[in-house]
CSV table of C-alpha atoms in Angstrom, one decimal:
chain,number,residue,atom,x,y,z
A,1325,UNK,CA,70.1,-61.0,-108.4
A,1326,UNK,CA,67.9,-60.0,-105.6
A,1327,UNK,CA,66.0,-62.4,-104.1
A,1328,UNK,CA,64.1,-62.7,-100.4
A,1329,UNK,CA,63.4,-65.7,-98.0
A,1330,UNK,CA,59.9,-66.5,-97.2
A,1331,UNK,CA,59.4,-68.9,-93.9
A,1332,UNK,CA,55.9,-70.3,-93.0
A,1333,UNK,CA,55.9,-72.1,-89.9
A,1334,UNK,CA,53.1,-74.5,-89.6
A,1335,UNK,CA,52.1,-77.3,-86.7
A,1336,UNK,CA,53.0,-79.8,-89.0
A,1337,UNK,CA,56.0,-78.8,-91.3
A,1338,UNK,CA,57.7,-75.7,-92.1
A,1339,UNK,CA,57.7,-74.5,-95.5
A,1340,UNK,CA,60.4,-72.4,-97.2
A,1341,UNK,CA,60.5,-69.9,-100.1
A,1342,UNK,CA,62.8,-68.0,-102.3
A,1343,UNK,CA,61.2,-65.2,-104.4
A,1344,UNK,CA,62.1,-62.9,-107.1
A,1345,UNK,CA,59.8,-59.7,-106.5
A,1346,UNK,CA,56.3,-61.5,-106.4
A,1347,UNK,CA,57.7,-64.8,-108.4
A,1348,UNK,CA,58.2,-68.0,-106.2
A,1349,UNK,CA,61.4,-69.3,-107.8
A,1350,UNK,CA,62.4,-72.4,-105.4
A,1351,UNK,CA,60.3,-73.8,-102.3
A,1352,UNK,CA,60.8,-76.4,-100.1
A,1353,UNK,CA,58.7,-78.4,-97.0
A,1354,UNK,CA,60.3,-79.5,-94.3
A,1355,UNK,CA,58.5,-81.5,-91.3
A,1356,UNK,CA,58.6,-80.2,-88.2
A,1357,UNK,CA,60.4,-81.6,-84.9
A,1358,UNK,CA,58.1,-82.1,-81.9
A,1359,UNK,CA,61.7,-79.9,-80.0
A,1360,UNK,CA,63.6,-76.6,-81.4
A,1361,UNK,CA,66.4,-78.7,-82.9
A,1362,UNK,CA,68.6,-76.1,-84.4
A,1363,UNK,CA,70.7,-79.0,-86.2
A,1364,UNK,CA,67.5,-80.4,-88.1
A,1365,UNK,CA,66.8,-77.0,-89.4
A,1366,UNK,CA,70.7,-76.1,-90.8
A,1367,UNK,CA,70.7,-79.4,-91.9
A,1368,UNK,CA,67.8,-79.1,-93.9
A,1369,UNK,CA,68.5,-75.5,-94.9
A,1370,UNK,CA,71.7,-76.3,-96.5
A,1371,UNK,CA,70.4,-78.5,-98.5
A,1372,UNK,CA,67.9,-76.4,-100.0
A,1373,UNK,CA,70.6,-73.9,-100.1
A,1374,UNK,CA,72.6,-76.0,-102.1
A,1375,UNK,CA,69.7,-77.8,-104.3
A,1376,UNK,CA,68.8,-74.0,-105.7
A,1377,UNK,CA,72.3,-73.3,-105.4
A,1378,UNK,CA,71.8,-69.9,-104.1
A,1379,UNK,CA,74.2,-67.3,-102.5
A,1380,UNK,CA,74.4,-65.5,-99.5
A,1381,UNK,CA,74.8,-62.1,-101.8
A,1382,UNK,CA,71.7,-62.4,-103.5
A,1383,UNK,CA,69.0,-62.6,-100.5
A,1384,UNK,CA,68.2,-58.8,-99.4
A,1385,UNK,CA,65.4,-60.1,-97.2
A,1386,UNK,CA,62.5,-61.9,-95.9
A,1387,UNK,CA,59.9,-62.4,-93.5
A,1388,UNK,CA,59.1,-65.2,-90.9
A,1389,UNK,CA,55.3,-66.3,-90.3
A,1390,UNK,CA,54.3,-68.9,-87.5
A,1391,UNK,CA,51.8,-70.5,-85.8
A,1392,UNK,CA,54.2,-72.3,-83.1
A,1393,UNK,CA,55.7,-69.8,-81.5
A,1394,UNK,CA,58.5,-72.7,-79.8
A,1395,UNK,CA,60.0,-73.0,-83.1
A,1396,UNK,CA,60.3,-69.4,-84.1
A,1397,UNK,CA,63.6,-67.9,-82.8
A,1398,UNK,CA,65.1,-71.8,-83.5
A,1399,UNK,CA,64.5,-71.6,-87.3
A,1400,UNK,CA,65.2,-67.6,-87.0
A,1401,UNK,CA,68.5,-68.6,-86.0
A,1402,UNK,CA,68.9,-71.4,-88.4
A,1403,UNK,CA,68.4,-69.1,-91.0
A,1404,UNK,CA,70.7,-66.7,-90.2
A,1405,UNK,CA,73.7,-69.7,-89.6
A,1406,UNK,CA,72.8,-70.5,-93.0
A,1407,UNK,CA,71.8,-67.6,-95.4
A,1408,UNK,CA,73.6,-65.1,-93.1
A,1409,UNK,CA,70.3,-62.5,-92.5
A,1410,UNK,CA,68.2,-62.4,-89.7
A,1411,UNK,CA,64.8,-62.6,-90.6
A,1412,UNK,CA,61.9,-60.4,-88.7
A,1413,UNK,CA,58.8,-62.4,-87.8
A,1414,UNK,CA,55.1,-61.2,-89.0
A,1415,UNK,CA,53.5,-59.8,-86.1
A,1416,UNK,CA,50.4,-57.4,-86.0
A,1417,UNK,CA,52.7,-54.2,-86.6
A,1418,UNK,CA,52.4,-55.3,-90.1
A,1419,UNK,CA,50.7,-53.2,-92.8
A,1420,UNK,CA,48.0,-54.7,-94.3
A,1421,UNK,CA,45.7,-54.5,-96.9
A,1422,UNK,CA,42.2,-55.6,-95.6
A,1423,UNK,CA,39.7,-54.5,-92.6
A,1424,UNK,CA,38.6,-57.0,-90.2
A,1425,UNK,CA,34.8,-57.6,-89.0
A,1426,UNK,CA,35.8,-60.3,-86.2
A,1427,UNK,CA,35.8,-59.9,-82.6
A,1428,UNK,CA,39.6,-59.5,-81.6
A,1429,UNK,CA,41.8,-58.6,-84.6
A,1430,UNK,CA,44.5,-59.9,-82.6
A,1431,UNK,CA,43.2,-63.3,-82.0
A,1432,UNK,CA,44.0,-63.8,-86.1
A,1433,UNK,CA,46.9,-66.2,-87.0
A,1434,UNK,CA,49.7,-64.9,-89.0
A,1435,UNK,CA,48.7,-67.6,-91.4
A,1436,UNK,CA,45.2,-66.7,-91.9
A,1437,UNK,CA,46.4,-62.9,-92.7
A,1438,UNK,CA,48.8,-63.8,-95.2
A,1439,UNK,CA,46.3,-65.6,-96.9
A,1440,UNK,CA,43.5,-62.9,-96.4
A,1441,UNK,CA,46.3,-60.4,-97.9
A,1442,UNK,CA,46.8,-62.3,-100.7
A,1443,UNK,CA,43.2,-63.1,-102.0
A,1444,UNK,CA,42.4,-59.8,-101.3
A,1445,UNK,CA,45.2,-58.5,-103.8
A,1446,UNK,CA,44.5,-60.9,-106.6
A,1447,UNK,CA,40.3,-61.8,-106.3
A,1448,UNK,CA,39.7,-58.3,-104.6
A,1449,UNK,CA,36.4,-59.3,-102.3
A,1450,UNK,CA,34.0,-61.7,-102.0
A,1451,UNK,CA,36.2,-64.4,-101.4
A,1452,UNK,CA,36.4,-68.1,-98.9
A,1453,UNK,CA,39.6,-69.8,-98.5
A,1454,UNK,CA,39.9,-73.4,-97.5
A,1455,UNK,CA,43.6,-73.9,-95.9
A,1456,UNK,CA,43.4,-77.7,-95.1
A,1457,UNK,CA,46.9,-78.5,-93.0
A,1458,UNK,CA,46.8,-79.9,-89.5
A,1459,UNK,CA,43.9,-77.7,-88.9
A,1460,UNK,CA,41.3,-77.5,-91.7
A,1461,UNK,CA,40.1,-74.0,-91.8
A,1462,UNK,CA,38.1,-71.4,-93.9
A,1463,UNK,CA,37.9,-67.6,-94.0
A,1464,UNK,CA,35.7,-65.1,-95.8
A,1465,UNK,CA,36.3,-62.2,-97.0
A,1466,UNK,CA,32.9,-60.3,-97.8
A,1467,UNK,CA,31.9,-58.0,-101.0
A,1468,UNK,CA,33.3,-55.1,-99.6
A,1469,UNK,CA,37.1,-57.0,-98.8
A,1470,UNK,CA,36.5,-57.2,-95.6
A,1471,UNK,CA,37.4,-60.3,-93.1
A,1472,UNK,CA,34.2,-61.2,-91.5
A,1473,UNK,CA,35.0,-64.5,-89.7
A,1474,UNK,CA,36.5,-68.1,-90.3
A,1475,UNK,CA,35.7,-71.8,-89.4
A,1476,UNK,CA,38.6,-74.7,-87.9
A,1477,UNK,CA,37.8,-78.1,-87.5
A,1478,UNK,CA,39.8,-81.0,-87.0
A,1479,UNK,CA,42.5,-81.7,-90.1
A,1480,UNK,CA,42.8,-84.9,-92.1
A,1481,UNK,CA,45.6,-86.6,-89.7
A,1482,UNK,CA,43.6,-85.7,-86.6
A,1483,UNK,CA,40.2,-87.2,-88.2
A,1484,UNK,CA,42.2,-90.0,-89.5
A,1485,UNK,CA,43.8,-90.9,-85.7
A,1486,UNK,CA,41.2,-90.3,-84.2
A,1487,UNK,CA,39.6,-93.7,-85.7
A,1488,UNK,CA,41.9,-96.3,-83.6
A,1489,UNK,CA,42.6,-93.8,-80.6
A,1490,UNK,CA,38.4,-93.2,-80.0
A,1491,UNK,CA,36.9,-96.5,-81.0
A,1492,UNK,CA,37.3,-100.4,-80.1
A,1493,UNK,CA,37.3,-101.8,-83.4
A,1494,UNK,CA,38.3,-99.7,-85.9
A,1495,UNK,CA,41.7,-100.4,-87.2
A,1496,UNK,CA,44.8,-97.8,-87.4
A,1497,UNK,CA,45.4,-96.4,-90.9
A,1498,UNK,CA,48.8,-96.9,-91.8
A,1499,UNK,CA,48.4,-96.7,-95.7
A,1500,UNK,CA,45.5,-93.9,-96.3
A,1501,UNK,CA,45.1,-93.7,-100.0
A,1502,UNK,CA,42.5,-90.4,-100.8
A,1503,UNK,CA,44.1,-91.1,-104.3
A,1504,UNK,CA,41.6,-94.8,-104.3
A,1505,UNK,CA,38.6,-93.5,-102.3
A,1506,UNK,CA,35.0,-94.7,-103.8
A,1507,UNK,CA,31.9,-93.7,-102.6
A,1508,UNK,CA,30.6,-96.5,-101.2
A,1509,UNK,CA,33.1,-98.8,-99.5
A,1510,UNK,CA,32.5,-103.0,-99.7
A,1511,UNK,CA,35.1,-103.1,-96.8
A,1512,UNK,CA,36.3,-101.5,-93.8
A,1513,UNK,CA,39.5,-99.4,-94.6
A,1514,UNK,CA,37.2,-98.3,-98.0
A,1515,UNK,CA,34.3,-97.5,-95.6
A,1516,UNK,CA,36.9,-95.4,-93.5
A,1517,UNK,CA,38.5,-93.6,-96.4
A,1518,UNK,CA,35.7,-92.9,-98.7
A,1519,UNK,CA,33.7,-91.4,-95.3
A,1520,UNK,CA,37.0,-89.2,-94.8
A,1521,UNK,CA,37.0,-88.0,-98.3
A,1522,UNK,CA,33.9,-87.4,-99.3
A,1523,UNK,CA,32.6,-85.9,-96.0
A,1524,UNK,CA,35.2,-83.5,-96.4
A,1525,UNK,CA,34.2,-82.8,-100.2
A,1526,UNK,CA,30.8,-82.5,-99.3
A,1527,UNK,CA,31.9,-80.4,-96.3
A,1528,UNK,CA,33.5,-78.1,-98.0
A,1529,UNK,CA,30.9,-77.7,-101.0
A,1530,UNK,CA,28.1,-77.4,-97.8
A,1531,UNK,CA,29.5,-74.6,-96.2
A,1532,UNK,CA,29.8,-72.9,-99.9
A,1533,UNK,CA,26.6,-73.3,-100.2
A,1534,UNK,CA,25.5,-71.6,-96.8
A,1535,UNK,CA,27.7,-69.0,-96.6
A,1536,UNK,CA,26.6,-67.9,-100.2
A,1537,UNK,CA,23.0,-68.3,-99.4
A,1538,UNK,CA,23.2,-66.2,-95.7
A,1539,UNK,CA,25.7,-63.2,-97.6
A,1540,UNK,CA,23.2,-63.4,-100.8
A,1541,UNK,CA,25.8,-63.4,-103.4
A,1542,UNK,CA,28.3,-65.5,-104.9
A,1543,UNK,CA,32.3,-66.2,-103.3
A,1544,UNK,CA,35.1,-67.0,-105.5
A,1545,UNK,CA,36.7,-69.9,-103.8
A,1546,UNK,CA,40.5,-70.7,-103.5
A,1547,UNK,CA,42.3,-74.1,-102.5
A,1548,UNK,CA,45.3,-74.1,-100.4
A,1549,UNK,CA,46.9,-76.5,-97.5
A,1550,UNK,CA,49.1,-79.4,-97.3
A,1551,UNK,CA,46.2,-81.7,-97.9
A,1552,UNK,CA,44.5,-79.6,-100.8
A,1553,UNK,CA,46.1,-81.9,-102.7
A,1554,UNK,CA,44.2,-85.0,-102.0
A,1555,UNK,CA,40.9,-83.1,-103.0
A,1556,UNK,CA,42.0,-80.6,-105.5
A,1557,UNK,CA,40.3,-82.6,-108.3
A,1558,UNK,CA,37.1,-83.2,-107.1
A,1559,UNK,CA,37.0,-79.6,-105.9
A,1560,UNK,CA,37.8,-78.2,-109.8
A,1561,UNK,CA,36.1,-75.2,-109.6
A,1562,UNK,CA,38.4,-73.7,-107.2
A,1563,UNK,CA,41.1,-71.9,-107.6
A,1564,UNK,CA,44.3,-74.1,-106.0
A,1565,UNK,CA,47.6,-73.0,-105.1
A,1566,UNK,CA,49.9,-75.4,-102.4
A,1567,UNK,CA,52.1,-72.0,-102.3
A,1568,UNK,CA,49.2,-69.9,-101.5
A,1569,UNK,CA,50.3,-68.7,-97.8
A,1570,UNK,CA,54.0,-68.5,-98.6
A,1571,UNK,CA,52.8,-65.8,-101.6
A,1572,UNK,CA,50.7,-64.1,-99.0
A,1573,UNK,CA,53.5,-63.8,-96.5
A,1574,UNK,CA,55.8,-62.4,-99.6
A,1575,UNK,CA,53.0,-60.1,-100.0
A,1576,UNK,CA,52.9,-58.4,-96.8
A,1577,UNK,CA,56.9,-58.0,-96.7
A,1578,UNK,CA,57.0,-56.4,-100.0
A,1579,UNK,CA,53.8,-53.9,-99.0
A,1580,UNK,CA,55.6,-53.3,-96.0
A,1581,UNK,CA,59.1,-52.3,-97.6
A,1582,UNK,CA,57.9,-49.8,-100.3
């Protein structure tokens, strides 16, 4: 078999791929530590290794993205100690299959790319993805495939913190159920988690709704992020994948080896 390691390194966690050609066949997400421990990582590669029971003699290659450039050459090496290849990291040498519209190209995450790449291979233009991790973000591609510009805001755990650590009262969150949130809370933690949820629905649908109205034509609209989850049902009329950036990245390396 021939199969390739895919590695997105996010703030929060790290996640981990194995594909056959453009097939995700095992994936795994592993949260970060706040220091480059290269014992965390083996420790946590093994066991994926061992959990998919893959071999050495079957990965070809692979590609590294991140955003956290203190963790990079760390998990580059615990990949290598592991799976025995030493994986290249996604910089902007990269072919790619989109034009951009933004100020500085280069200012771009290696994130954001991936996920531009992919949506531009399978919805093909007119496109806004919402990537909600520890920064909730959304990019546009227009009706010509090209990236014309992106949002961030704060991410669900920073909104969430920031309750206790900016106000008096407000209690700290330990137990933050999305799955239970109504839309008008008769207590405090309700008040709290439906205002969280539903702001973020409505947030979302919003800026939809304006960025179809300023481009004059409809976007298809795709779900991705490590808290897509939590609002994936409410938001059923997009298209959700939790693997979406890991496919992108895979995307890009196999462009870029043909």
């Amino acid at each position: 078999m021939s199969y390739s390691i895919i590695v997105d390194i996010g703030n929060t966690s790290t996640n981990i791929g194995i594909f056959k050609f453009s097939h995700l066949v095992a994936s795994e997400t592993i949260i970060n530590s706040k220091d480059p421990d290269f014992g965390l990582y083996i420790k946590e590669f093994r066991n994926f290794k061992e959990k998919y029971n893959i071999k050495n003699e079957d990965i070809t290659g692979g590609l590294i993205s991140s955003v956290v450039p203190i963790l990079t050459r760390a998990i580059q090496i615990a990949i290598n100690n592991v799976f025995g290849i030493e994986l290249p990291v996604f910089d902007n040498s990269y072919k790619i299959n989109f034009e951009y519209d933004v100020d500085d190209p280069k200012e771009v995450g290696s994130d954001l790319i991936a996920n531009l790449a992919y949506a531009k291979e399978i919805f093909g233009d007119a496109t806004i993805i919402f990537d909600l991790g520890t920064v909730s973000k959304y990019i546009v591609l227009d009706k010509n495939g090209v990236f014309i510009g992106c949002g961030f805001a704060p991410g669900l755990q920073s909104t969430i913190n920031g309750f206790h650590n900016k106000t008096a009262l407000l209690p700290e969150l330990e137990n933050f159920d999305l799955n239970n949130a109504i839309l008008i809370g008769k207590n405090t933690i309700q008040a709290m988690t439906n205002g969280v949820y539903y702001m973020t629905v409505e947030g979302i649908l919003g800026i939809c709704r304006r960025i179809e109205n300023e481009l004059g034509y409809h976007l298809k609209k795709i779900l991705t992020g490590g808290n897509a989850i939590y609002f994936k049902n409410e938001l059923s009329s997009f298209f959700y994948d939790p693997n979406f950036t890991l496919k992108g990245i895979n995307y890009i390396y196999d462009i870029n080896r043909e």
